[in-house]
Short mmCIF file of C-alpha atoms in Angstrom, two decimals:
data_model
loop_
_atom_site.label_atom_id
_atom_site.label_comp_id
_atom_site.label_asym_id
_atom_site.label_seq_id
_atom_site.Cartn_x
_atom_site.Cartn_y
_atom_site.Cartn_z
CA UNK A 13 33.25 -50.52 28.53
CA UNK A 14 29.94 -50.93 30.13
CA UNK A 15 27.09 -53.22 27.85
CA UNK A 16 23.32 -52.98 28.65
CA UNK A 17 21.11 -55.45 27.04
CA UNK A 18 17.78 -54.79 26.15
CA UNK A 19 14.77 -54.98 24.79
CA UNK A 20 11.91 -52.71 23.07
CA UNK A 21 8.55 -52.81 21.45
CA UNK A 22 7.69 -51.29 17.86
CA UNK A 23 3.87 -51.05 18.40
CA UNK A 24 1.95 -49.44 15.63
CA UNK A 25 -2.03 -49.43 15.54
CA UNK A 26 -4.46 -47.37 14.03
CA UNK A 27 -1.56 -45.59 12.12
CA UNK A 28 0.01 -44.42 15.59
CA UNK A 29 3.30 -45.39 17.43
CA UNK A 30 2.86 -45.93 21.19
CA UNK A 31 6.00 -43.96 22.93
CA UNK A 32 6.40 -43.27 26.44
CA UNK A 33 8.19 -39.70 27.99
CA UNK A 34 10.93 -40.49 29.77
CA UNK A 35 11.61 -37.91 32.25
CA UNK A 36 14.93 -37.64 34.44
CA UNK A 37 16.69 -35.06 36.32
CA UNK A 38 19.80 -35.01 34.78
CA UNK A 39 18.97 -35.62 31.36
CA UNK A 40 15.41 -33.67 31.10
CA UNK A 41 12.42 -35.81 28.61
CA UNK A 42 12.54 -37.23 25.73
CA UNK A 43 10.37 -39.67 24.14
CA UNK A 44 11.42 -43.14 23.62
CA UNK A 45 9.89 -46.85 23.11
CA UNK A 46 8.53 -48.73 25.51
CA UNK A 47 11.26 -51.92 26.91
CA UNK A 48 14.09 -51.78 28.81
CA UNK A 49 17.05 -54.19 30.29
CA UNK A 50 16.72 -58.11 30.20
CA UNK A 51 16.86 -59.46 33.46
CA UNK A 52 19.43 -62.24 34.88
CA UNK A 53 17.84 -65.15 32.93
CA UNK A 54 15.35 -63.99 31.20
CA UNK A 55 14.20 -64.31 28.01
CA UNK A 56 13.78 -61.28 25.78
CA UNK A 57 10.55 -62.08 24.00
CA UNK A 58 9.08 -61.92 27.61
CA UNK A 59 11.04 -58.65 28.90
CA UNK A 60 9.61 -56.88 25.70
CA UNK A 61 5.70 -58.01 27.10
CA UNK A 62 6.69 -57.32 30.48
CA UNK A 63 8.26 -54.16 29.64
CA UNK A 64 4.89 -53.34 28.22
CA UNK A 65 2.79 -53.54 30.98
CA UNK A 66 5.17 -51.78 32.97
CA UNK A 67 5.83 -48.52 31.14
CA UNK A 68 2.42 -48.00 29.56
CA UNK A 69 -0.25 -50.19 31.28
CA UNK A 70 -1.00 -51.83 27.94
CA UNK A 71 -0.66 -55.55 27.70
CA UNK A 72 0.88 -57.42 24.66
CA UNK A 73 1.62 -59.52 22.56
CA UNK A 74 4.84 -60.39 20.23
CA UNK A 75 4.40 -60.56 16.75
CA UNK A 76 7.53 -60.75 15.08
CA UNK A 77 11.17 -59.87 15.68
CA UNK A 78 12.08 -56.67 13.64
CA UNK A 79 15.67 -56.24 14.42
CA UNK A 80 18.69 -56.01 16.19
CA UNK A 81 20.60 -53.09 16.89
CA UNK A 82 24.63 -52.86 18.77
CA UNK A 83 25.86 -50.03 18.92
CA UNK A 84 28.72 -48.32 20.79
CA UNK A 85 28.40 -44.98 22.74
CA UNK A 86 31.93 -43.27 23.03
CA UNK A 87 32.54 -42.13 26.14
CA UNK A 88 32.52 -38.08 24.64
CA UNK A 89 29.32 -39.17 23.87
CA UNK A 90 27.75 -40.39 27.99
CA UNK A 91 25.77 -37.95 29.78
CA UNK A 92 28.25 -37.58 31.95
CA UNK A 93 32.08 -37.05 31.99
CA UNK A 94 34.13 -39.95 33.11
CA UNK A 95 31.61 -42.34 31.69
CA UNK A 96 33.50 -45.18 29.91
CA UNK A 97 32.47 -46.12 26.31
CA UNK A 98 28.90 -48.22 26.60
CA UNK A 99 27.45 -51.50 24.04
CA UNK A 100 23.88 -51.17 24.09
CA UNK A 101 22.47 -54.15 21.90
CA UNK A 102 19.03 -53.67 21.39
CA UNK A 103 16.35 -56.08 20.41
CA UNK A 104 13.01 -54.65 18.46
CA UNK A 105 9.96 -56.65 18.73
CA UNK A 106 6.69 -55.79 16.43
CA UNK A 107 3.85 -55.96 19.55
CA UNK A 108 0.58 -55.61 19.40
CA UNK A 109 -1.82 -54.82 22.49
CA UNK A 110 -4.39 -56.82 24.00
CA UNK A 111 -5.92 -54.66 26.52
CA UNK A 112 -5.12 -52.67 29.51
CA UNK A 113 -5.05 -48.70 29.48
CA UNK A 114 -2.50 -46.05 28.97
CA UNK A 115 -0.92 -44.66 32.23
CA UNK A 116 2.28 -43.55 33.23
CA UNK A 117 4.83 -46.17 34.66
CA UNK A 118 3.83 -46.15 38.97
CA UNK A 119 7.28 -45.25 40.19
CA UNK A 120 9.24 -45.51 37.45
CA UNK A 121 10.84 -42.62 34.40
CA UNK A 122 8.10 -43.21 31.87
CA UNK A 123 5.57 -40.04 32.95
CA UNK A 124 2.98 -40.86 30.24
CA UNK A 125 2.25 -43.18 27.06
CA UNK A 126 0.61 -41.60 24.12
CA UNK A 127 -0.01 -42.75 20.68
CA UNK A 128 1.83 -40.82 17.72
CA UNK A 129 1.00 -40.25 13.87
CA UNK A 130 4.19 -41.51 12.47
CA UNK A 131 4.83 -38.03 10.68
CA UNK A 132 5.02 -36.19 14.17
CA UNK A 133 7.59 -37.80 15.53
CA UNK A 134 10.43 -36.36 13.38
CA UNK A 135 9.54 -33.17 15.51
CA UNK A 136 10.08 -35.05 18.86
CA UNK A 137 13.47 -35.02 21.23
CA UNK A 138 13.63 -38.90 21.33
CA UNK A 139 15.70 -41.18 21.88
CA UNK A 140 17.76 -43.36 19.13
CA UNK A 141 16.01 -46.23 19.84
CA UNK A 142 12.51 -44.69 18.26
CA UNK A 143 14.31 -44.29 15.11
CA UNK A 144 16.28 -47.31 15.17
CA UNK A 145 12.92 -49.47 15.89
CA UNK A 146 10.89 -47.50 13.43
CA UNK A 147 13.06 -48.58 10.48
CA UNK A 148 12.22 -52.26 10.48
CA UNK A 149 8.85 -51.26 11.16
CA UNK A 150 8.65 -49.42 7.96
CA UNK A 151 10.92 -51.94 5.62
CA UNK A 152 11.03 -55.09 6.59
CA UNK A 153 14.42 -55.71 6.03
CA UNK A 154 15.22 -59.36 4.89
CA UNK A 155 18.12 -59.60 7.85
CA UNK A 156 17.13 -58.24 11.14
CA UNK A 157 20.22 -56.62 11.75
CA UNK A 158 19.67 -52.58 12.31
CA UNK A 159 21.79 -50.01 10.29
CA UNK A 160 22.97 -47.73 12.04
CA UNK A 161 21.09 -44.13 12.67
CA UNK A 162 22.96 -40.77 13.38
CA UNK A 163 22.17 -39.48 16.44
CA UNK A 164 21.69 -35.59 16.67
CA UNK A 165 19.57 -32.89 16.56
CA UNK A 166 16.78 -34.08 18.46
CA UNK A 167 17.70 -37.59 18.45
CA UNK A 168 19.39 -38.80 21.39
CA UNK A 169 21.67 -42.07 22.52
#
């Protein structure tokens, strides 16, 4: 089984979600939420701000911690065959920005940052991790552990 880490901002202003459009070769675009893998040794709270500034230009700052998400991706599930089964544990931060600019991620999968109406994003292909962060966001649950979401449709893992 491979395990990824990570974590991922839930920023909501002005009645709009800030996602980023993650484009790859294999796998096409689909819009997702800005964060990505904790480094050796670092600390979350500051991979979600770092992750950030990286994907959408926009610097933040952590609010509150939303939720925590593991989950388990059978391997008939991976993008690709052979793929073993993958643990992606997911941490959701509430941000809120400070400054900067949208722009898309120099170098990296993240082609542009745009802020969403809430109701439009049903319509999306997105990744899991829009819905999964969303929920918190919208409930405020009184654990911060994540139920799970079905992925389908135009929901990816």
């Amino acid at each position: 089984m491979s395990f990824r880490l990570a974590a991922y901002a839930v920023c909501v202003e002005d009645g709009r979600v800030l996602l980023g459009r993650h484009v790859s070769a294999r796998h096409g675009s689909n819009w997702t939420l800005p964060g990505g893998r904790v480094e050796h040794a670092e600390d979350p709270f500051d991979t979600v701000v770092r992750e950030v500034a990286e994907e959408t230009g926009c610097e933040a700052v952590v609010e509150r911690l939303l939720g925590v998400d593991s989950r388990v991706v059978p391997a008939a599930e991976r993008p690709a065959p052979g793929l073993p089964e993958h643990q992606n544990v997911g941490i959701f931060y509430e941000v809120r920005t400070t400054g900067g600019e949208l722009r898309p991620e120099p170098g990296g999968g993240i082609v542009e940052s745009v802020w969403t109406p809430p109701a439009e994003v049903a319509r999306l292909r997105r990744s899991s991790l829009v819905d999964v962060g969303l929920a918190p966001a919208r409930t405020r649950p009184a654990t911060v552990r994540v139920p799970p979401v079905p992925v389908g449709g135009l929901i990816r893992h």
